[in-house]
Structures are given as C-alpha cells and as structure tokens.
mmCIF file of C-alpha atoms in Angstrom:
data_model
loop_
_atom_site.group_PDB
_atom_site.id
_atom_site.type_symbol
_atom_site.label_atom_id
_atom_site.label_comp_id
_atom_site.label_asym_id
_atom_site.label_seq_id
_atom_site.Cartn_x
_atom_site.Cartn_y
_atom_site.Cartn_z
ATOM 1 C CA MET Y 1 77.297 106.788 96.339
ATOM 2 C CA ASN Y 2 78.502 107.607 92.847
ATOM 3 C CA ILE Y 3 79.997 111.097 92.687
ATOM 4 C CA SER Y 4 77.639 111.961 89.835
ATOM 5 C CA GLU Y 5 74.701 111.487 92.231
ATOM 6 C CA LYS Y 6 76.093 113.562 95.077
ATOM 7 C CA THR Y 7 75.713 117.290 95.585
ATOM 8 C CA ILE Y 8 78.921 118.784 96.943
ATOM 9 C CA ARG Y 9 78.365 121.727 99.277
ATOM 10 C CA VAL Y 10 81.010 124.400 98.841
ATOM 11 C CA GLY Y 11 82.149 127.350 100.926
ATOM 12 C CA ILE Y 12 84.354 130.131 99.558
ATOM 13 C CA VAL Y 13 86.554 132.451 101.600
ATOM 14 C CA GLY Y 14 87.707 135.601 99.827
ATOM 15 C CA GLY Y 15 85.018 135.483 97.186
ATOM 16 C CA ALA Y 16 85.150 139.123 96.090
ATOM 17 C CA GLY Y 17 88.375 138.923 94.058
ATOM 18 C CA TYR Y 18 89.121 137.674 90.560
ATOM 19 C CA THR Y 19 89.754 134.055 91.579
ATOM 20 C CA GLY Y 20 86.621 134.028 93.716
ATOM 21 C CA GLY Y 21 84.553 135.383 90.849
ATOM 22 C CA GLU Y 22 85.864 132.833 88.365
ATOM 23 C CA LEU Y 23 85.318 130.030 90.866
ATOM 24 C CA LEU Y 24 81.722 131.152 91.387
ATOM 25 C CA ARG Y 25 81.046 131.160 87.644
ATOM 26 C CA ILE Y 26 82.247 127.563 87.442
ATOM 27 C CA LEU Y 27 80.460 126.277 90.543
ATOM 28 C CA LEU Y 28 77.109 127.953 89.887
ATOM 29 C CA ASN Y 29 76.938 126.075 86.582
ATOM 30 C CA HIS Y 30 78.247 122.763 87.915
ATOM 31 C CA PRO Y 31 75.521 120.082 88.187
ATOM 32 C CA ASN Y 32 77.050 118.540 91.318
ATOM 33 C CA ALA Y 33 77.972 121.690 93.240
ATOM 34 C CA GLU Y 34 75.966 123.865 95.612
ATOM 35 C CA VAL Y 35 77.505 127.100 96.874
ATOM 36 C CA ALA Y 36 76.610 127.224 100.576
ATOM 37 C CA PHE Y 37 78.298 130.528 101.444
ATOM 38 C CA VAL Y 38 80.717 133.115 100.108
ATOM 39 C CA HIS Y 39 82.763 134.856 102.787
ATOM 40 C CA SER Y 40 83.975 138.443 102.443
ATOM 41 C CA SER Y 41 84.317 140.692 105.483
ATOM 42 C CA SER Y 42 84.411 143.870 103.394
ATOM 43 C CA ASN Y 43 81.325 142.951 101.334
ATOM 44 C CA ALA Y 44 79.159 141.229 103.964
ATOM 45 C CA GLY Y 45 75.481 141.705 103.150
ATOM 46 C CA ASN Y 46 76.066 142.738 99.545
ATOM 47 C CA ALA Y 47 74.740 140.641 96.686
ATOM 48 C CA LEU Y 48 77.342 138.617 94.804
ATOM 49 C CA SER Y 49 76.144 140.228 91.586
ATOM 50 C CA ASP Y 50 76.912 143.697 92.976
ATOM 51 C CA VAL Y 51 80.605 142.752 92.922
ATOM 52 C CA HIS Y 52 80.641 140.151 90.148
ATOM 53 C CA THR Y 53 78.245 141.915 87.814
ATOM 54 C CA ASP Y 54 78.321 139.125 85.220
ATOM 55 C CA LEU Y 55 76.473 136.962 87.783
ATOM 56 C CA PHE Y 56 73.412 139.242 87.625
ATOM 57 C CA GLY Y 57 70.352 137.003 87.383
ATOM 58 C CA GLU Y 58 72.412 133.873 88.094
ATOM 59 C CA THR Y 59 72.209 133.791 91.892
ATOM 60 C CA ASP Y 60 70.548 135.493 94.864
ATOM 61 C CA LEU Y 61 73.426 134.693 97.210
ATOM 62 C CA ARG Y 62 74.943 137.431 99.352
ATOM 63 C CA PHE Y 63 78.379 137.727 100.880
ATOM 64 C CA THR Y 64 78.641 136.842 104.552
ATOM 65 C CA ASP Y 65 81.170 137.482 107.297
ATOM 66 C CA THR Y 66 80.392 134.207 109.085
ATOM 67 C CA LEU Y 67 81.589 130.658 108.473
ATOM 68 C CA ASN Y 68 79.939 127.281 108.935
ATOM 69 C CA ASP Y 69 81.035 123.665 108.667
ATOM 70 C CA ALA Y 70 77.934 122.383 106.861
ATOM 71 C CA ILE Y 71 80.015 122.008 103.710
ATOM 72 C CA ASP Y 72 82.117 119.368 101.991
ATOM 73 C CA VAL Y 73 84.791 121.625 100.476
ATOM 74 C CA LEU Y 74 86.255 124.992 101.455
ATOM 75 C CA PHE Y 75 88.019 127.104 98.826
ATOM 76 C CA LEU Y 76 90.498 129.736 100.005
ATOM 77 C CA CYS Y 77 90.687 132.605 97.500
ATOM 78 C CA VAL Y 78 92.612 135.019 99.698
ATOM 79 C CA GLY Y 79 95.964 136.640 98.949
ATOM 80 C CA HIS Y 80 99.369 135.064 99.346
ATOM 81 C CA GLY Y 81 100.233 134.680 103.018
ATOM 82 C CA LYS Y 82 96.632 135.089 104.105
ATOM 83 C CA ALA Y 83 95.540 131.486 103.565
ATOM 84 C CA ALA Y 84 97.977 130.175 106.167
ATOM 85 C CA GLU Y 85 96.893 132.976 108.488
ATOM 86 C CA PHE Y 86 93.218 132.112 107.989
ATOM 87 C CA LEU Y 87 93.706 128.417 108.744
ATOM 88 C CA ALA Y 88 95.748 129.259 111.842
ATOM 89 C CA LYS Y 89 92.889 131.378 113.196
ATOM 90 C CA ASN Y 90 89.913 129.263 112.097
ATOM 91 C CA ALA Y 91 89.442 125.617 112.988
ATOM 92 C CA ASN Y 92 87.788 123.518 110.286
ATOM 93 C CA ALA Y 93 85.774 120.352 110.765
ATOM 94 C CA GLU Y 94 87.750 117.224 109.899
ATOM 95 C CA HIS Y 95 85.357 116.226 107.122
ATOM 96 C CA VAL Y 96 85.864 119.499 105.201
ATOM 97 C CA LYS Y 97 88.340 119.296 102.329
ATOM 98 C CA ILE Y 98 90.377 122.431 101.660
ATOM 99 C CA ILE Y 99 91.533 123.804 98.306
ATOM 100 C CA ASP Y 100 93.872 126.786 98.552
ATOM 101 C CA LEU Y 101 94.358 129.023 95.523
ATOM 102 C CA SER Y 102 97.291 130.976 96.983
ATOM 103 C CA GLN Y 103 100.965 130.002 97.055
ATOM 104 C CA ASP Y 104 101.060 129.354 100.810
ATOM 105 C CA PHE Y 105 101.023 125.556 100.735
ATOM 106 C CA ARG Y 106 102.495 124.739 97.323
ATOM 107 C CA PRO Y 107 105.640 123.273 98.941
ATOM 108 C CA GLU Y 108 103.227 120.569 100.259
ATOM 109 C CA THR Y 109 103.468 121.733 103.859
ATOM 110 C CA ASP Y 110 100.842 121.049 106.549
ATOM 111 C CA GLY Y 111 99.448 118.016 104.753
ATOM 112 C CA PHE Y 112 98.699 119.774 101.455
ATOM 113 C CA VAL Y 113 99.132 118.052 98.087
ATOM 114 C CA TYR Y 114 100.302 120.065 95.084
ATOM 115 C CA GLY Y 115 97.270 120.217 92.823
ATOM 116 C CA LEU Y 116 98.522 119.872 89.249
ATOM 117 C CA PRO Y 117 96.543 116.912 87.818
ATOM 118 C CA GLU Y 118 98.963 116.398 84.933
ATOM 119 C CA LEU Y 119 101.690 115.760 87.506
ATOM 120 C CA GLN Y 120 99.969 113.671 90.190
ATOM 121 C CA ARG Y 121 96.308 113.090 89.491
ATOM 122 C CA GLU Y 122 96.026 110.011 91.714
ATOM 123 C CA ARG Y 123 97.376 111.795 94.797
ATOM 124 C CA ILE Y 124 94.952 114.664 94.230
ATOM 125 C CA ARG Y 125 91.988 112.282 94.033
ATOM 126 C CA THR Y 126 92.533 111.092 97.610
ATOM 127 C CA ALA Y 127 93.907 114.337 99.074
ATOM 128 C CA HIS Y 128 92.176 116.138 101.930
ATOM 129 C CA LYS Y 129 94.034 119.402 101.331
ATOM 130 C CA ILE Y 130 95.048 120.678 97.891
ATOM 131 C CA ALA Y 131 97.347 123.572 96.985
ATOM 132 C CA ASN Y 132 96.493 124.990 93.577
ATOM 133 C CA PRO Y 133 99.561 125.526 91.333
ATOM 134 C CA GLY Y 134 100.686 128.939 90.148
ATOM 135 C CA CYS Y 135 99.664 130.318 86.770
ATOM 136 C CA PHE Y 136 103.092 130.670 85.140
ATOM 137 C CA ALA Y 137 104.098 127.444 86.888
ATOM 138 C CA THR Y 138 101.209 125.588 85.256
ATOM 139 C CA ALA Y 139 101.983 126.766 81.721
ATOM 140 C CA ILE Y 140 105.709 126.054 82.048
ATOM 141 C CA GLN Y 141 105.318 122.678 83.732
ATOM 142 C CA LEU Y 142 102.925 121.471 81.048
ATOM 143 C CA ALA Y 143 105.663 122.259 78.520
ATOM 144 C CA LEU Y 144 108.337 120.355 80.458
ATOM 145 C CA LEU Y 145 106.709 117.452 82.323
ATOM 146 C CA PRO Y 146 106.826 114.987 79.387
ATOM 147 C CA LEU Y 147 110.532 115.694 78.923
ATOM 148 C CA ALA Y 148 111.245 115.234 82.633
ATOM 149 C CA LYS Y 149 109.285 111.975 82.699
ATOM 150 C CA ALA Y 150 111.470 110.682 79.848
ATOM 151 C CA GLY Y 151 114.669 111.885 81.527
ATOM 152 C CA GLU Y 152 115.305 114.364 78.712
ATOM 153 C CA LEU Y 153 116.008 117.488 80.788
ATOM 154 C CA SER Y 154 119.779 117.758 80.847
ATOM 155 C CA GLU Y 155 120.304 121.086 79.084
ATOM 156 C CA ALA Y 156 119.415 124.622 80.172
ATOM 157 C CA VAL Y 157 115.781 125.599 79.610
ATOM 158 C CA HIS Y 158 114.925 129.072 78.317
ATOM 159 C CA VAL Y 159 111.442 130.454 78.961
ATOM 160 C CA SER Y 160 109.754 133.677 77.872
ATOM 161 C CA ALA Y 161 106.165 133.946 79.063
ATOM 162 C CA ILE Y 162 103.586 136.718 78.987
ATOM 163 C CA THR Y 163 100.559 137.103 81.249
ATOM 164 C CA GLY Y 164 97.377 139.143 81.202
ATOM 165 C CA SER Y 165 96.556 141.790 83.794
ATOM 166 C CA THR Y 166 94.178 139.676 85.902
ATOM 167 C CA GLY Y 167 97.127 137.521 86.946
ATOM 168 C CA ALA Y 168 98.162 140.371 89.248
ATOM 169 C CA GLY Y 169 94.878 140.244 91.153
ATOM 170 C CA GLN Y 170 92.290 142.919 91.846
ATOM 171 C CA SER Y 171 94.322 145.277 94.039
ATOM 172 C CA LEU Y 172 95.330 148.463 92.263
ATOM 173 C CA SER Y 173 98.943 149.246 91.472
ATOM 174 C CA GLU Y 174 100.749 151.305 88.867
ATOM 175 C CA THR Y 175 101.192 148.304 86.583
ATOM 176 C CA THR Y 176 97.536 147.203 86.724
ATOM 177 C CA HIS Y 177 95.935 150.540 85.793
ATOM 178 C CA PHE Y 178 94.360 150.469 82.329
ATOM 179 C CA THR Y 179 96.230 153.573 81.206
ATOM 180 C CA TRP Y 180 99.570 151.884 81.970
ATOM 181 C CA ARG Y 181 98.742 148.335 80.922
ATOM 182 C CA ASN Y 182 96.866 148.978 77.683
ATOM 183 C CA ASN Y 183 99.050 148.739 74.550
ATOM 184 C CA ASN Y 184 102.057 148.129 76.772
ATOM 185 C CA ILE Y 185 104.477 145.327 77.630
ATOM 186 C CA SER Y 186 107.197 145.033 80.271
ATOM 187 C CA VAL Y 187 109.562 142.550 81.908
ATOM 188 C CA TYR Y 188 109.403 141.856 85.641
ATOM 189 C CA LYS Y 189 111.152 139.517 88.103
ATOM 190 C CA ALA Y 190 113.537 138.284 85.393
ATOM 191 C CA PHE Y 191 115.292 135.044 86.411
ATOM 192 C CA GLN Y 192 113.850 135.232 89.948
ATOM 193 C CA HIS Y 193 110.096 134.687 89.679
ATOM 194 C CA GLN Y 194 108.660 132.874 92.703
ATOM 195 C CA HIS Y 195 107.102 130.128 90.559
ATOM 196 C CA LEU Y 196 110.534 128.752 89.703
ATOM 197 C CA THR Y 197 110.612 126.935 93.041
ATOM 198 C CA GLU Y 198 107.507 124.852 92.392
ATOM 199 C CA ILE Y 199 108.528 124.207 88.776
ATOM 200 C CA ARG Y 200 111.894 122.777 89.830
ATOM 201 C CA ARG Y 201 110.293 120.657 92.536
ATOM 202 C CA SER Y 202 107.870 119.051 90.077
ATOM 203 C CA LEU Y 203 110.549 118.360 87.471
ATOM 204 C CA GLN Y 204 112.755 116.689 90.084
ATOM 205 C CA GLN Y 205 109.778 114.582 91.124
ATOM 206 C CA LEU Y 206 109.654 113.081 87.616
ATOM 207 C CA GLN Y 207 113.369 113.176 86.794
ATOM 208 C CA SER Y 208 115.404 112.422 89.891
ATOM 209 C CA GLY Y 209 118.429 114.659 90.233
ATOM 210 C CA CYS Y 210 117.276 117.031 87.498
ATOM 211 C CA ASP Y 211 119.383 120.168 87.860
ATOM 212 C CA ALA Y 212 118.867 121.764 84.450
ATOM 213 C CA ALA Y 213 118.960 125.546 84.742
ATOM 214 C CA ILE Y 214 115.679 127.330 84.010
ATOM 215 C CA HIS Y 215 116.167 130.838 82.632
ATOM 216 C CA PHE Y 216 112.712 132.416 82.962
ATOM 217 C CA ILE Y 217 111.787 135.911 81.810
ATOM 218 C CA PRO Y 218 108.162 136.892 82.618
ATOM 219 C CA PHE Y 219 106.341 139.676 80.766
ATOM 220 C CA ARG Y 220 103.286 141.749 81.621
ATOM 221 C CA GLY Y 221 101.011 141.964 78.605
ATOM 222 C CA GLY Y 222 98.502 144.593 77.520
ATOM 223 C CA PHE Y 223 95.572 142.144 77.581
ATOM 224 C CA THR Y 224 93.298 140.831 80.312
ATOM 225 C CA ARG Y 225 93.454 137.046 80.547
ATOM 226 C CA GLY Y 226 95.682 134.139 79.660
ATOM 227 C CA ILE Y 227 99.342 133.120 79.536
ATOM 228 C CA LEU Y 228 101.545 132.212 76.582
ATOM 229 C CA ALA Y 229 104.873 130.550 77.351
ATOM 230 C CA SER Y 230 107.604 129.973 74.778
ATOM 231 C CA VAL Y 231 110.027 127.301 76.018
ATOM 232 C CA HIS Y 232 113.133 126.090 74.195
ATOM 233 C CA LEU Y 233 116.135 123.917 74.955
ATOM 234 C CA THR Y 234 118.838 121.921 73.202
ATOM 235 C CA SER Y 235 117.554 118.398 72.510
ATOM 236 C CA HIS Y 236 118.598 115.348 70.503
ATOM 237 C CA LEU Y 237 114.940 114.409 69.944
ATOM 238 C CA ALA Y 238 113.668 114.587 66.387
ATOM 239 C CA SER Y 239 110.477 116.528 65.749
ATOM 240 C CA ASN Y 240 108.334 113.390 65.448
ATOM 241 C CA GLU Y 241 109.916 111.877 68.561
ATOM 242 C CA ALA Y 242 109.091 114.955 70.632
ATOM 243 C CA ALA Y 243 105.522 115.008 69.325
ATOM 244 C CA ALA Y 244 105.075 111.323 70.195
ATOM 245 C CA LEU Y 245 106.507 111.895 73.669
ATOM 246 C CA PHE Y 246 103.976 114.646 74.390
ATOM 247 C CA ALA Y 247 101.084 112.691 72.864
ATOM 248 C CA ASN Y 248 101.842 109.690 75.044
ATOM 249 C CA TYR Y 249 102.198 111.733 78.236
ATOM 250 C CA TYR Y 250 98.934 113.647 77.784
ATOM 251 C CA SER Y 251 96.848 110.816 76.331
ATOM 252 C CA GLU Y 252 94.766 110.586 79.523
ATOM 253 C CA HIS Y 253 94.637 114.310 80.323
ATOM 254 C CA PRO Y 254 91.651 115.675 78.366
ATOM 255 C CA PHE Y 255 92.169 119.364 79.153
ATOM 256 C CA VAL Y 256 95.587 119.397 77.473
ATOM 257 C CA ARG Y 257 95.339 119.568 73.687
ATOM 258 C CA LEU Y 258 98.255 119.120 71.292
ATOM 259 C CA SER Y 259 98.311 121.264 68.165
ATOM 260 C CA GLU Y 260 100.328 120.716 64.988
ATOM 261 C CA ILE Y 261 100.281 124.455 64.310
ATOM 262 C CA ASN Y 262 101.251 127.363 66.549
ATOM 263 C CA PRO Y 263 98.309 128.178 68.852
ATOM 264 C CA ASP Y 264 97.122 131.620 69.914
ATOM 265 C CA LEU Y 265 95.820 132.830 73.250
ATOM 266 C CA LYS Y 266 92.216 133.353 72.138
ATOM 267 C CA GLN Y 267 91.869 129.591 71.712
ATOM 268 C CA VAL Y 268 91.996 129.019 75.474
ATOM 269 C CA VAL Y 269 90.807 132.218 77.177
ATOM 270 C CA ASN Y 270 87.673 131.560 79.290
ATOM 271 C CA THR Y 271 88.215 127.790 79.080
ATOM 272 C CA ASN Y 272 89.876 125.178 81.274
ATOM 273 C CA ASN Y 273 92.007 124.028 78.349
ATOM 274 C CA ALA Y 274 95.721 124.184 77.664
ATOM 275 C CA ILE Y 275 97.208 123.889 74.182
ATOM 276 C CA LEU Y 276 100.763 122.725 73.517
ATOM 277 C CA HIS Y 277 102.730 122.855 70.281
ATOM 278 C CA THR Y 278 106.197 121.423 69.619
ATOM 279 C CA GLU Y 279 108.611 122.009 66.752
ATOM 280 C CA LYS Y 280 112.307 121.446 66.091
ATOM 281 C CA HIS Y 281 114.805 123.926 64.641
ATOM 282 C CA GLY Y 282 118.301 122.512 64.321
ATOM 283 C CA ASP Y 283 119.203 121.268 67.785
ATOM 284 C CA GLN Y 284 116.561 123.452 69.465
ATOM 285 C CA LEU Y 285 113.252 122.006 70.642
ATOM 286 C CA LEU Y 286 110.527 124.636 70.976
ATOM 287 C CA ILE Y 287 107.408 124.103 73.073
ATOM 288 C CA VAL Y 288 104.627 126.692 73.033
ATOM 289 C CA SER Y 289 102.228 126.409 75.962
ATOM 290 C CA ILE Y 290 99.070 128.488 76.387
ATOM 291 C CA ILE Y 291 96.516 128.522 79.198
#
C-alpha cells in the first residue's frame, strides 16, 4: 500500500506539555494521521482543548490514563529520563514504532536511531525506534553538517545561540516566569550544554576523527519560540565556495532554506523550516542558522 493511501494510527504519551500540544496540532491536520489516544495521568478525562486551548473546536478527544496497542506509532513526549522509565515499565507490541522526543535515547541506545533527517534520512526511513534530536543541537548541526561532510572542520567552532522560553518546557521555574523572562536575556550552561555530546557525535559520523573544539554559549531570550544560532570558524573557503557547499548538501532537504541575506526568527516560527545564511569576513566563515 502506498503511504499516501494509509491512515497511520498514533498514540501520544505525555500529551499535556508543550511538545505534546505542538505534536497534536500537526497530527490533527495531517491527512494520513489519526490520533487514537493521548495519555496524561494528571489530566485523564479532561478535554484536550481544556489544556491546549488553541485546539478548541478542532477535536473532541479527551486525555486518558490507559494505553492500547491498536496503533502504528507511539510518541513519547515526557520529560528527560522519563521516556526510558516509561518503556521499562510498559511493554509495547512489536509492530508499534516509537518516536521519543526526550534526550534519553539520542546516543542511539536500545535500538534507537538518531532522528535528524539532514544527517541520516535513509536510516530514519527504516527505523523502528527514533530519538528526536535536541533543539540547540538541530540548529547547530544544520550549520556544520555540510562542512563536516566536506572534511572542512579542522579549526575551533564558536557558537552563540539564543532560545525562546518554550524550550525550557512547561514546568515553572524562576527563569520561565513572564516577569523574569520578558525583556530579559541571560547566559546559561556556557561551554557545557548537554547538546554538545550529540553534536560532536554527528560531526564525527560525517568527518571521521573530527576533534575540532566547539565553544558553545547558550542564551535565554525574552521571546516565546524559536532558536537563532550564530556560528563562526576560521576557514580557507571563499564566500562562493561555502555557499555552493551548503547548496549542494541541502539540495534534497526541502525544509532547509538557504538565504543570501541575514534571516530573522519570525521567518521560521510556527513552521517546520530552517533557514541558513553564510558569509565570509576575512578568514572567518559565519553561518547563521534559525529554526
């Protein structure tokens, strides 16, 4: 059966958070997807639209605290550490494919495949278990994968990247309160962000032995959604050579767009698109990546 003719039944665990809500908005409007259940122990019995108010009038589904295997795909939208715990406690039918949105299986443990299409689309197509990449990791990898593929990562990479408040999840903390976040900016986890591990692994997959240092400074921004990463490194590539390298690498990846002018975050917010821009200043190659 052609995939365009098949309805894919989907179950969601942890559907009350930000990732669950965004996933629901995508799936409810997908012509080949049917949401079979949305699991949330704390919201069982409540309408989805009571939690995700923008879904009012879109669905009559309610949260449930039970699971069933009459699905094709199970999405795990629970917090870091909880996905592995859930799978350890709940057996899943062999036919059910699993897509985890946490960081638990990004090292490709327990049969999971790292789910960045621009890195390994063919492996993802046949995978039974997929680990979704991190947000900062996605933006930074998109800026560096073409260079790694060409063996051009030999110098230290410097990254400054800023993220919106939803990247921290729905749980309240001092740095997610509106009164703290609004009109504010701060650095956190400088040079030691957890996404560095998966970034390095992917780069070494494309450029064997790549040991270029990655100096990454993350910022919390006073806006809601999106990430902008500014990446620069010393490079012998001319401006037109770098542009051609990126164009060739992303020629078959339709969600990655290349811009001749500096992009801004509003161009990608609420879309599945990424925009990249390259420019050369002396011996410095700059890549701007927004998702």
